Tab-separated table of C-alpha atoms and ligand atoms in Angstrom:
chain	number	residue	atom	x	y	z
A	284	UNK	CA	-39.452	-22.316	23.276
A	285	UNK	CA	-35.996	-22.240	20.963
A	286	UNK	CA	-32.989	-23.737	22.846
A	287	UNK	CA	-29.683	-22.016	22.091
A	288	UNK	CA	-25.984	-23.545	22.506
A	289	UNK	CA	-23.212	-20.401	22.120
A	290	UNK	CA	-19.883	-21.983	21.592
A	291	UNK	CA	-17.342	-19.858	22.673
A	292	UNK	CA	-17.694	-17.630	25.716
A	293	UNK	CA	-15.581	-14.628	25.081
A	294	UNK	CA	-16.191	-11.509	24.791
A	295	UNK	CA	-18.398	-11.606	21.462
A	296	UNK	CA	-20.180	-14.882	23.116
A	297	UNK	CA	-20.744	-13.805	26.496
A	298	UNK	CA	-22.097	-10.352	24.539
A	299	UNK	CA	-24.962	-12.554	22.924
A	300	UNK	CA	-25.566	-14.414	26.423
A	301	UNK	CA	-26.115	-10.877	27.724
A	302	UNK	CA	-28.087	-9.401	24.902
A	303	UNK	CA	-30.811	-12.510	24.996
A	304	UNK	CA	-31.104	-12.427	28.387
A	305	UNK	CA	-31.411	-8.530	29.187
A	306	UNK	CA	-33.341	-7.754	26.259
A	307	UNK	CA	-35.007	-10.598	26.424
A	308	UNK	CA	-38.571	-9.152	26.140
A	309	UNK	CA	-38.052	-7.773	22.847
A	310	UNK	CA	-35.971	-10.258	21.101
A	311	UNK	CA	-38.445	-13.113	22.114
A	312	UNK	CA	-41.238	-11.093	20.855
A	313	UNK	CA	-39.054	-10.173	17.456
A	314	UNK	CA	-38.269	-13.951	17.446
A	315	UNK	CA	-41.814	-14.978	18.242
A	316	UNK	CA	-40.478	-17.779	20.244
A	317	UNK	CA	-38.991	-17.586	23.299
A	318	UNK	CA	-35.236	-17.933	23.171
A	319	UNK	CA	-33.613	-20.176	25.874
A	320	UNK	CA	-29.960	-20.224	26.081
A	321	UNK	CA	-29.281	-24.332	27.133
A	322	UNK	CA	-25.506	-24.663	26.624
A	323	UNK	CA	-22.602	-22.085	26.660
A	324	UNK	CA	-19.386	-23.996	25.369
A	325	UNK	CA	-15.923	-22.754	27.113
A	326	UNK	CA	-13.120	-24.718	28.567
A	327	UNK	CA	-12.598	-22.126	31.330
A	328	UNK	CA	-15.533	-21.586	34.593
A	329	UNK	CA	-17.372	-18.526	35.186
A	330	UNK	CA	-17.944	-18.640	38.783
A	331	UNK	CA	-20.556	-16.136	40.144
A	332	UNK	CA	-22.223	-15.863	36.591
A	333	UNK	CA	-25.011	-17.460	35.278
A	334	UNK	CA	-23.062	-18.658	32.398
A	335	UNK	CA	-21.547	-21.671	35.159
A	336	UNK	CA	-25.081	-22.919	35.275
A	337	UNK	CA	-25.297	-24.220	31.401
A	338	UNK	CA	-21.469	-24.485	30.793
A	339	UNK	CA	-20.498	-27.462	29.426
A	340	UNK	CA	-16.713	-28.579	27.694
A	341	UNK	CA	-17.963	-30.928	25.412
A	342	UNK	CA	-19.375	-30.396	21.817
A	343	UNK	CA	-20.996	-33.774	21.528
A	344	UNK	CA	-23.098	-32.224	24.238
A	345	UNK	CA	-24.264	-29.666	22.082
A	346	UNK	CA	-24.558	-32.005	18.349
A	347	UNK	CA	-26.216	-34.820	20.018
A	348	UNK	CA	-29.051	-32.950	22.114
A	349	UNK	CA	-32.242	-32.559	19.588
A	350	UNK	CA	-33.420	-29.847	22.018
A	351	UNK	CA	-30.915	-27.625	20.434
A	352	UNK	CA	-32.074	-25.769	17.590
A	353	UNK	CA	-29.911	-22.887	17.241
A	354	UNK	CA	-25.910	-22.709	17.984
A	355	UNK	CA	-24.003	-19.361	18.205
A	356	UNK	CA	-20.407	-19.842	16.749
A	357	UNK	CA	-18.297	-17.332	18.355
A	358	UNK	CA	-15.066	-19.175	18.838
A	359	UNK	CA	-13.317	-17.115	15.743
A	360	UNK	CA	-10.644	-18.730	13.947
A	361	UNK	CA	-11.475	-21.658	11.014
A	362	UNK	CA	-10.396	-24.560	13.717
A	363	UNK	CA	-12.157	-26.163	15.535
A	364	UNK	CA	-14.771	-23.911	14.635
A	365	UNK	CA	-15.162	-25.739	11.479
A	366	UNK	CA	-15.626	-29.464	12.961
A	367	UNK	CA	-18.173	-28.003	15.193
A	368	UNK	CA	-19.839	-26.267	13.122
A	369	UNK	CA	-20.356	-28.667	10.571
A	370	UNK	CA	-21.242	-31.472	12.674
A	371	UNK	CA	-23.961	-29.043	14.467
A	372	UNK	CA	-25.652	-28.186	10.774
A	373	UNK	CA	-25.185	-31.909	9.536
A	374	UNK	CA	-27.152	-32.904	12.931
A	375	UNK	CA	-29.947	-29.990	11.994
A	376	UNK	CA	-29.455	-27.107	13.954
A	377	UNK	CA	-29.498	-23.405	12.107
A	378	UNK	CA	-25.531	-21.580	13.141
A	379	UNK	CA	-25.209	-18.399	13.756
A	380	UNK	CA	-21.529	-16.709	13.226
A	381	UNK	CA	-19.717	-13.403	13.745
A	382	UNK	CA	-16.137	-15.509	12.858
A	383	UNK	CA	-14.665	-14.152	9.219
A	384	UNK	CA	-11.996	-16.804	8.789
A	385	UNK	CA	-14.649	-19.580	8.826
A	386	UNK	CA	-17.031	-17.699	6.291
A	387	UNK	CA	-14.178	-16.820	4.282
A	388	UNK	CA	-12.921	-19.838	3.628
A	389	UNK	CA	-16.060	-22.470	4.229
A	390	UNK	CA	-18.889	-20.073	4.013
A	391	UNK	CA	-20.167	-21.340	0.423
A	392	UNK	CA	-20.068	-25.216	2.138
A	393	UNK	CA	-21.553	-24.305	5.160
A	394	UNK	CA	-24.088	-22.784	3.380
A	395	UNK	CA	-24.907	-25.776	0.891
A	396	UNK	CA	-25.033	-28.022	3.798
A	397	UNK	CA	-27.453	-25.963	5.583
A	398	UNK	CA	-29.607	-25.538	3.177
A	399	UNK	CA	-29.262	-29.842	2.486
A	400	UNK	CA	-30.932	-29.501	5.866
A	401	UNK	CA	-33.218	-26.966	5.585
A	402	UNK	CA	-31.559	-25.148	7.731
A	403	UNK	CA	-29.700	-21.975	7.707
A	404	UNK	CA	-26.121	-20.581	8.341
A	405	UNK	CA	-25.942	-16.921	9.051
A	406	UNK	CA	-23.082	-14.396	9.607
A	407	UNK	CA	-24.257	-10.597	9.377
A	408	UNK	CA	-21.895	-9.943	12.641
A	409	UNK	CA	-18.485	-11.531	10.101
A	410	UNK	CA	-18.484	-8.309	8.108
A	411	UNK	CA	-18.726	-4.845	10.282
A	412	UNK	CA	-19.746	-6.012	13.215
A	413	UNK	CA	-22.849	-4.258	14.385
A	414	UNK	CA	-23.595	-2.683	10.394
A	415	UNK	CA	-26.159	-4.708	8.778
A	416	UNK	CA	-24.831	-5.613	5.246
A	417	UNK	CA	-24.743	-9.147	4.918
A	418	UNK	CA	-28.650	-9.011	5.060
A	419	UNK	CA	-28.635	-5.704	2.872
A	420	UNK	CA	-26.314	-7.529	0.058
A	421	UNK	CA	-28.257	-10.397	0.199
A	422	UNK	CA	-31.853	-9.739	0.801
A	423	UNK	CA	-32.668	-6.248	-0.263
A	424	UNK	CA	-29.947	-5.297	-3.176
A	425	UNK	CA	-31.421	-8.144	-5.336
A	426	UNK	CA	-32.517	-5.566	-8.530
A	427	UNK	CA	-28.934	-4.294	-8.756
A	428	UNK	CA	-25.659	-5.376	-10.590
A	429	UNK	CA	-23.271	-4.278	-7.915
A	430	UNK	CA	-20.646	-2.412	-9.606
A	431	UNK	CA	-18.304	-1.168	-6.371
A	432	UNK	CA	-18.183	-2.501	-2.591
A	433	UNK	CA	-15.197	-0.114	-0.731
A	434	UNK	CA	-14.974	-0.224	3.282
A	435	UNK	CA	-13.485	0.980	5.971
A	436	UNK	CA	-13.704	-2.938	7.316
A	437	UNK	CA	-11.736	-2.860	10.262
A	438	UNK	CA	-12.043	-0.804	13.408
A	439	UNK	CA	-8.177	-1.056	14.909
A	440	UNK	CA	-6.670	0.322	11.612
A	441	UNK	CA	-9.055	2.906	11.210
A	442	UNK	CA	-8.787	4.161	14.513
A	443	UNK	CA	-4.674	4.318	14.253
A	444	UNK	CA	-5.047	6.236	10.643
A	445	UNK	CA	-7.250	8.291	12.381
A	446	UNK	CA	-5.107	9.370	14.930
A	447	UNK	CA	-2.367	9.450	13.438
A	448	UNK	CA	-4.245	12.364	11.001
A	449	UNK	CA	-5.494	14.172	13.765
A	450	UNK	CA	-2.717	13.794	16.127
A	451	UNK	CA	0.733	13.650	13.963
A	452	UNK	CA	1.530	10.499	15.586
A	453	UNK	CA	3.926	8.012	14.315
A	454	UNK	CA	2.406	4.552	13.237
A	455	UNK	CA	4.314	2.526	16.504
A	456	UNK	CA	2.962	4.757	19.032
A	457	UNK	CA	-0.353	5.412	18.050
A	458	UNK	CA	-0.158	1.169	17.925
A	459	UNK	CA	1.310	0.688	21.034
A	460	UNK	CA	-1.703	3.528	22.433
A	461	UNK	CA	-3.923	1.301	20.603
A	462	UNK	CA	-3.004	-1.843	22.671
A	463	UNK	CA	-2.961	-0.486	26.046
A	464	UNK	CA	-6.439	0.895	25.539
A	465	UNK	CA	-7.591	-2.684	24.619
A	466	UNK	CA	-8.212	-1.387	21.237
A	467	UNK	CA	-5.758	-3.521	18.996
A	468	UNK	CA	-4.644	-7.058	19.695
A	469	UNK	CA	-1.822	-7.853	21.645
A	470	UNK	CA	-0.309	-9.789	18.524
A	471	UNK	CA	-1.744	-7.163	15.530
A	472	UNK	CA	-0.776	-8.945	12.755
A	473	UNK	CA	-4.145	-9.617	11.425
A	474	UNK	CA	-5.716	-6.011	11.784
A	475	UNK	CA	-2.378	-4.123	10.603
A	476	UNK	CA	-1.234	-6.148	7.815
A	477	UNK	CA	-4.695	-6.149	6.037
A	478	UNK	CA	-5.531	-9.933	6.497
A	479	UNK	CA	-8.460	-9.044	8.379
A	480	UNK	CA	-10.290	-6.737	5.927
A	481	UNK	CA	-9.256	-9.464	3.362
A	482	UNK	CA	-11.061	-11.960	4.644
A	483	UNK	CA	-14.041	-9.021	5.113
A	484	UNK	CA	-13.804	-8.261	1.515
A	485	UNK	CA	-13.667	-11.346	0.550
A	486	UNK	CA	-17.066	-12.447	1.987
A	487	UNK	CA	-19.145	-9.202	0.751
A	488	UNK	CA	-17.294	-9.546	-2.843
A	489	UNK	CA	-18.493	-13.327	-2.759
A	490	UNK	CA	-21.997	-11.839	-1.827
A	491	UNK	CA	-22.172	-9.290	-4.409
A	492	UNK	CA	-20.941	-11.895	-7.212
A	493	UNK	CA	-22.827	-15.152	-5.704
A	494	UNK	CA	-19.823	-16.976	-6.238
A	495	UNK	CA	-16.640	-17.880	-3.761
A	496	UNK	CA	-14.109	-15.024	-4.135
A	497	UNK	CA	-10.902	-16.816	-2.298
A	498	UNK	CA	-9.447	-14.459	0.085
A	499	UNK	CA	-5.919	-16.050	-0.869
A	500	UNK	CA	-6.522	-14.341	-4.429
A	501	UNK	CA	-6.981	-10.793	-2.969
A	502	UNK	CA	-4.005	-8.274	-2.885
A	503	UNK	CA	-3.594	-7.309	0.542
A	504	UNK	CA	-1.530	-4.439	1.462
A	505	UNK	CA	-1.863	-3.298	5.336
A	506	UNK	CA	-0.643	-0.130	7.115
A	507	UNK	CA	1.944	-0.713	8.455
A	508	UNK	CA	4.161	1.249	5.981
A	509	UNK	CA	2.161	4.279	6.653
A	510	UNK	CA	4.083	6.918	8.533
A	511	UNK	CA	3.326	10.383	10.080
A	512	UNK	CA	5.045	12.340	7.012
A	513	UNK	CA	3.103	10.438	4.996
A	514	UNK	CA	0.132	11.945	6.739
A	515	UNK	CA	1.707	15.527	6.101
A	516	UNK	CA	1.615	15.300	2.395
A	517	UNK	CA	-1.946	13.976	2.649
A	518	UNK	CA	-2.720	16.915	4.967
A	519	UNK	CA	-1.195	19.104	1.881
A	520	UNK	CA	-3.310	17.245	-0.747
A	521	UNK	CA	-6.346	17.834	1.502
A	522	UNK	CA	-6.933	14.187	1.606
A	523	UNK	CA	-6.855	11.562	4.359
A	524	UNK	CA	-5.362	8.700	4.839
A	525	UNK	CA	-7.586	5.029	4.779
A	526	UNK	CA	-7.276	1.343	4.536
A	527	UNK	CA	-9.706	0.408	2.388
A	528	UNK	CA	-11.536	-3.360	1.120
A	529	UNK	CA	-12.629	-2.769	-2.337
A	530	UNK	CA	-14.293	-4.845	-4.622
A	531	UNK	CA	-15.040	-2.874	-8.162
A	532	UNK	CA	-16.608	-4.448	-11.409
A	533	UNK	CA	-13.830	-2.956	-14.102
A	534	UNK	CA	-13.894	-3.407	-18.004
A	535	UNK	CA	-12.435	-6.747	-18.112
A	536	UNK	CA	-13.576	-8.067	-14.853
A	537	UNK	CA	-13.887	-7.660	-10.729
A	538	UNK	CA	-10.911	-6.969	-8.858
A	539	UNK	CA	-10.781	-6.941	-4.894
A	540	UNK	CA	-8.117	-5.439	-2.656
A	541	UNK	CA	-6.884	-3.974	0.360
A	542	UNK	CA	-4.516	-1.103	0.334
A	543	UNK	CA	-3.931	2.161	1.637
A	544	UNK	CA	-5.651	4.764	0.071
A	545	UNK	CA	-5.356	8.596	0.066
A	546	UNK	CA	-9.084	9.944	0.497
A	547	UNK	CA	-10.379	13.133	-0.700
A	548	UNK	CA	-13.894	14.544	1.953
A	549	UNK	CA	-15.717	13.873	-0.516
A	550	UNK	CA	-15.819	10.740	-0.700
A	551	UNK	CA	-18.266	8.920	1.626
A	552	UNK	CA	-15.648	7.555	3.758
A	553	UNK	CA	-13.825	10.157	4.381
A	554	UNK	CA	-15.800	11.288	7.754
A	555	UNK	CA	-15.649	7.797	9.032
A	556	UNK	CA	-13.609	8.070	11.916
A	557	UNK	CA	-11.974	6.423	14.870
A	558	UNK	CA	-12.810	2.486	15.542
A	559	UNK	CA	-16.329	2.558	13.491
A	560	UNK	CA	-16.647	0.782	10.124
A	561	UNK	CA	-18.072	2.483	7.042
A	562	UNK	CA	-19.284	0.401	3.595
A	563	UNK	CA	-20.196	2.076	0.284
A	564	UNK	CA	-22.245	-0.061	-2.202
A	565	UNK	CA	-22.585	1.127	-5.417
A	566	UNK	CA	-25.631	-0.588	-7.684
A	567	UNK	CA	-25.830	0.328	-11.105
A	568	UNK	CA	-29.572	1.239	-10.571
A	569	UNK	CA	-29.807	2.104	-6.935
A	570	UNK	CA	-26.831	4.660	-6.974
A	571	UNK	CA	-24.339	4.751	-3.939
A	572	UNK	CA	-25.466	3.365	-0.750
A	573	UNK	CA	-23.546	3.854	2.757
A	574	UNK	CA	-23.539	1.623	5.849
A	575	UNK	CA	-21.351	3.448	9.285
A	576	UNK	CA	-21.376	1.760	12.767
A	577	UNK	CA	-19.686	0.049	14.854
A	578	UNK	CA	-17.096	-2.686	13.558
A	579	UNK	CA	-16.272	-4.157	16.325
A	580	UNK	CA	-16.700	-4.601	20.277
A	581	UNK	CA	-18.695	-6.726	21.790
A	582	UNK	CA	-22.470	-5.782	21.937
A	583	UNK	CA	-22.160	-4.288	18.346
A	584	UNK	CA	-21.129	-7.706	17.405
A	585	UNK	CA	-23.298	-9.720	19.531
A	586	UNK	CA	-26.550	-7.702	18.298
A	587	UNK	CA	-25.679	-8.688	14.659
A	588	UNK	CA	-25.288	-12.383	15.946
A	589	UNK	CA	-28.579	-12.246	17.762
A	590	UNK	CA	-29.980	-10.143	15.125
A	591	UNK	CA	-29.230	-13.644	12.756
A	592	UNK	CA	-30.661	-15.896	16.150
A	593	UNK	CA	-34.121	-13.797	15.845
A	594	UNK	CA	-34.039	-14.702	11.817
A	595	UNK	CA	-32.648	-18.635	12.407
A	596	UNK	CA	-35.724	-19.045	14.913
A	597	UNK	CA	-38.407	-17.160	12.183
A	598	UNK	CA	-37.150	-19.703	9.477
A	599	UNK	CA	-36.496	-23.171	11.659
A	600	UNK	CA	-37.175	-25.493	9.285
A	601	UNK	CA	-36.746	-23.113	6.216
A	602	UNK	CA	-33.697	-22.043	4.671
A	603	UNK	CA	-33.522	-18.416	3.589
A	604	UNK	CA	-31.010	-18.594	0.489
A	605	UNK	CA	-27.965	-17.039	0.263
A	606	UNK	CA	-26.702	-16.438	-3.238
A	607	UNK	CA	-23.087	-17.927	-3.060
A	608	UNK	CA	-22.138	-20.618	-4.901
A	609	UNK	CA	-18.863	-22.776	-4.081
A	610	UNK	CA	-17.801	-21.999	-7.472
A	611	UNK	CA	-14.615	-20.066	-7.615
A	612	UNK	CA	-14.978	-16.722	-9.060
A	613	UNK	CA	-11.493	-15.661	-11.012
A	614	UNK	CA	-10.861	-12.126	-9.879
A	615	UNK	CA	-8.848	-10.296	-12.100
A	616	UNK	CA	-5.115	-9.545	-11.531
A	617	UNK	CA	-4.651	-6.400	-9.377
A	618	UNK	CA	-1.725	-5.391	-11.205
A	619	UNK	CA	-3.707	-4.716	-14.390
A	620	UNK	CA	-5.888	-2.260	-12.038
A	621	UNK	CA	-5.572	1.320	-12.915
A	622	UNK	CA	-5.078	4.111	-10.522
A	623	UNK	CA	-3.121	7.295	-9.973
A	624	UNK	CA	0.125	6.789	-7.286
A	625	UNK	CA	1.021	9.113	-4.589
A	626	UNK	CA	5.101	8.996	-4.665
A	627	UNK	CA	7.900	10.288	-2.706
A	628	UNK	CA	11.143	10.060	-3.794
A	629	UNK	CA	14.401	10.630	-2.266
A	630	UNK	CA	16.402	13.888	-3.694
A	631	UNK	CA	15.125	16.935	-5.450
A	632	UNK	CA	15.455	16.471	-9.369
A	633	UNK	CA	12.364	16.691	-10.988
A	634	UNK	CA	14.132	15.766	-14.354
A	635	UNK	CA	14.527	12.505	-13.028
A	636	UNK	CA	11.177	11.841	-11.988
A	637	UNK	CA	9.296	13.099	-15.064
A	638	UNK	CA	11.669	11.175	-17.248
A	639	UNK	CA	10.495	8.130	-14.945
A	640	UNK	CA	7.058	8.922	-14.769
A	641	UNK	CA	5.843	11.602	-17.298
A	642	UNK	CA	3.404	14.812	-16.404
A	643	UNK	CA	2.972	14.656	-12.228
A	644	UNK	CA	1.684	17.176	-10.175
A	645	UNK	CA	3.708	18.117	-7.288
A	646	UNK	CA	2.826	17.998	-3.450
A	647	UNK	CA	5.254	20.574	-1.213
A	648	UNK	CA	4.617	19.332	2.003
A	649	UNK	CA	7.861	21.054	3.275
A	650	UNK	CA	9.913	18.321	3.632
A	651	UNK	CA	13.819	18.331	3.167
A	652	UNK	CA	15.625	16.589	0.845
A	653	UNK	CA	12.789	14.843	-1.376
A	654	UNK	CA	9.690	15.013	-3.512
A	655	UNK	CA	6.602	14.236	-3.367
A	656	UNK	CA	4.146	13.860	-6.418
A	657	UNK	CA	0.678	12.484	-7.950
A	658	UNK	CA	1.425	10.177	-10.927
A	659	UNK	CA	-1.170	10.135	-14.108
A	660	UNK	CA	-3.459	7.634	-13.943
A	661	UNK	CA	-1.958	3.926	-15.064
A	662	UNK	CA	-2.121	0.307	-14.112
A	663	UNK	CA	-0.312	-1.296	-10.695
A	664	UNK	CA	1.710	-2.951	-14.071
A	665	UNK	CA	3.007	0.717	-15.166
A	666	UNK	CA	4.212	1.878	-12.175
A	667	UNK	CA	6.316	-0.625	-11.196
A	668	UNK	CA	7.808	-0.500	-14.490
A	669	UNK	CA	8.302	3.407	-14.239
A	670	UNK	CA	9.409	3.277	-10.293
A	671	UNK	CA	12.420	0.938	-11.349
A	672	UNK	CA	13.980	3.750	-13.483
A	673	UNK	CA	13.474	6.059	-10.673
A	674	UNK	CA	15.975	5.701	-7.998
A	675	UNK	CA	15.336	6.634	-3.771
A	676	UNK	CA	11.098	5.862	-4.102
A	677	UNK	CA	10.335	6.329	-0.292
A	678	UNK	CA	7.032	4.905	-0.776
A	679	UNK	CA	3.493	5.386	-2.776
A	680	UNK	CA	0.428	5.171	-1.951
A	681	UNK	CA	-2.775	5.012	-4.128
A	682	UNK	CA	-4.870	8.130	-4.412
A	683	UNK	CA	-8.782	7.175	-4.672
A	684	UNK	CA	-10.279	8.273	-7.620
B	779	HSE	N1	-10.055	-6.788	14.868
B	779	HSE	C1	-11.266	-6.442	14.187
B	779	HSE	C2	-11.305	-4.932	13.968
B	779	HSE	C3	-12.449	-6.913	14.989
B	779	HSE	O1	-10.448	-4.220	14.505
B	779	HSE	O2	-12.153	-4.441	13.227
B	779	HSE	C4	-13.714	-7.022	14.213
B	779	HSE	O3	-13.635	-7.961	13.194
């Protein structure tokens, strides 16, 4: 038998209490052990759940019993996840983690000390919830130089843009919608301003690379910007409308982002729709590979965590390596990034705007009293340095190549 602690009863943590104990049969057998859940940690009482019979408030609890050999972090946020989770792999037990700001900013430490242990630290659920592609990146992708990573990396934004397509919808209702369906946070910071598919992006570009990509040195753009004529001119251009992590080997080195882009259907994300996450790789002998699935919500989540509990319990005193170094990996600047710009521009004088910007290419969307247009393609540099001599910009947008 394999006792399990879950720190953090929520609604990821009670989804992994749930998932061990009603599939219990086949995880156990998948495990080869069977899985005992010994602690839940939570400072609030479940009465009338099973949960009240192993709840306990302290951590020490948890660290100090040897009987423990596996702990589920699902507290989110980097403290006091941290504390706990260090002191749980310093006292040799494997963690288990669906929380992105801990593995974004510790995840290369965590790791080291795990493996100083021979133990291991695990977090397929911190990127797209229920999609494997920690595992994928890390175990299976090992011939290829990974040349692209671009997602659809969080499930709140992509189900506003994706209304807001279909629909017509301005940004604040389809957000307010968002909230009263439990969808979106009631504070929405993190989804809408990008910082959560930063920290995503971060953590697969760190994978890819096998050193720490700091989430601090990613440009982060979010959506809130974004409005519903915006989605009219995309409608014209045939295109759609995404927030999108990218991480993409270039000439002179890898840059990572996360920005609003303007999607033709081609592209594999384009059909990605609605809450559900979607992650291209691109290897430079396997080709393009694509991962869709849930992103978020509970069981998706929990079944990557206990997906990692199964694999902790097969390797207990055996660390299966992760390639990802604490050495920082210099990302190059964003602004020396080349794309082509999706611009509109207050007014109707085209003279102006080609003496600003050169050959465009037009987008009527029937809208009075400006322009709209597709730049050439040129770095983040160049365009800011052709936008100032253009009075009235409404707002661009990046079209994906
Ligand atoms: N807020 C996140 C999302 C949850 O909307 O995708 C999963 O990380």
């Amino acid at each position: 038998m394999v006792n399990i602690a879950i720190l953090g009863c929520g609604t990821v943590g009670s989804g992994v209490f749930e998932i061990i104990n009603t599939n219990q049969e086949i995880v156990n057998f998948k495990a080869g052990k069977e899985l005992k859940i010994k602690y839940v940690l939570d400072l609030r009482d479940f009465p009338g759940s099973p949960i009240q019979d192993v709840l306990v408030r302290d951590i020490n609890t948890i660290v100090e019993d040897p009987e423990v050999e596996v702990v589920v972090e699902a507290m989110g946020g980097v403290e006091p996840a941290y504390t706990y989770v260090k002191s749980a792999l310093l006292a040799g037990k494997s963690v288990c983690t669906s929380n992105k700001e801990l593995v974004a900013k510790h995840g290369a430490e965590l790791l080291r000390i795990a493996a100083e242990h021979n133990r291991n630290f695990l977090f397929e659920a911190s990127v797209g919830g229920g999609i494997p592609i920690i595992r994928p990146l890390n175990q299976h992708l090992t011939a290829d130089k990974i040349c692209e990573i671009t997602g659809i990396l969080n499930g709140t934004t992509n189900y506003i843009l994706t209304k807001m397509y279909k629909e017509g919808l301005d940004f604040n209702t389809v957000l307010k919608e968002a909230q009263d369906l439990g969808y979106a946070e009631k504070d929405p910071t993190a989804d809408i301003e990008g910082f959560d598919a930063c920290r995503k992006i971060a953590i697969l570009a760190s994978l890819a690379n096998g050193k720490s990509v700091d989430f601090e040195d990613v440009y982060t753009e979010g959506i809130t910007k974004i409005t519903d004529i915006d989605f009219k001119y995309a409608d014209k251009m045939g295109r759609s409308i995404k927030l999108l992590g990218k991480c993409k080997l270039e000439d002179d080195g890898i840059v990572v982002s996360v920005s609003p882009r303007l999607l033709a259907p081609e592209h594999p994300l384009f059909h990605v729709s609605g809450v559900v996450n979607g992650v291209l790789v691109r290897g430079n002998v396997v080709g393009d590979l694509v991962f869709i699935g849930s992103g978020a919500g509970k069981l998706p989540t929990a079944s990557a965590i206990v997906s990692d509990v199964v694999d902790a319990v097969r390797h207990l005193n055996v660390t299966t390596t992760i390639q990802w170094e604490e050495e920082k990996l210099e990302v190059l600047d964003f602004s020396k990034s080349k794309k082509q710009f999706f611009v509109r521009v207050l007014g109707q004088d085209k003279n102006k705007v080609e003496s600003a910007f050169g050959n465009v290419t037009y987008v009527d969307a029937g809208i009075q009293n400006e322009l709209g247009f597709i730049t050439e393609s040129m770095s983040e540099n160049s365009y800011e340095e052709k936008a100032a001599k253009l009075d009235g910009i409404i707002t661009r947008i990046r079209v994906e190549a």
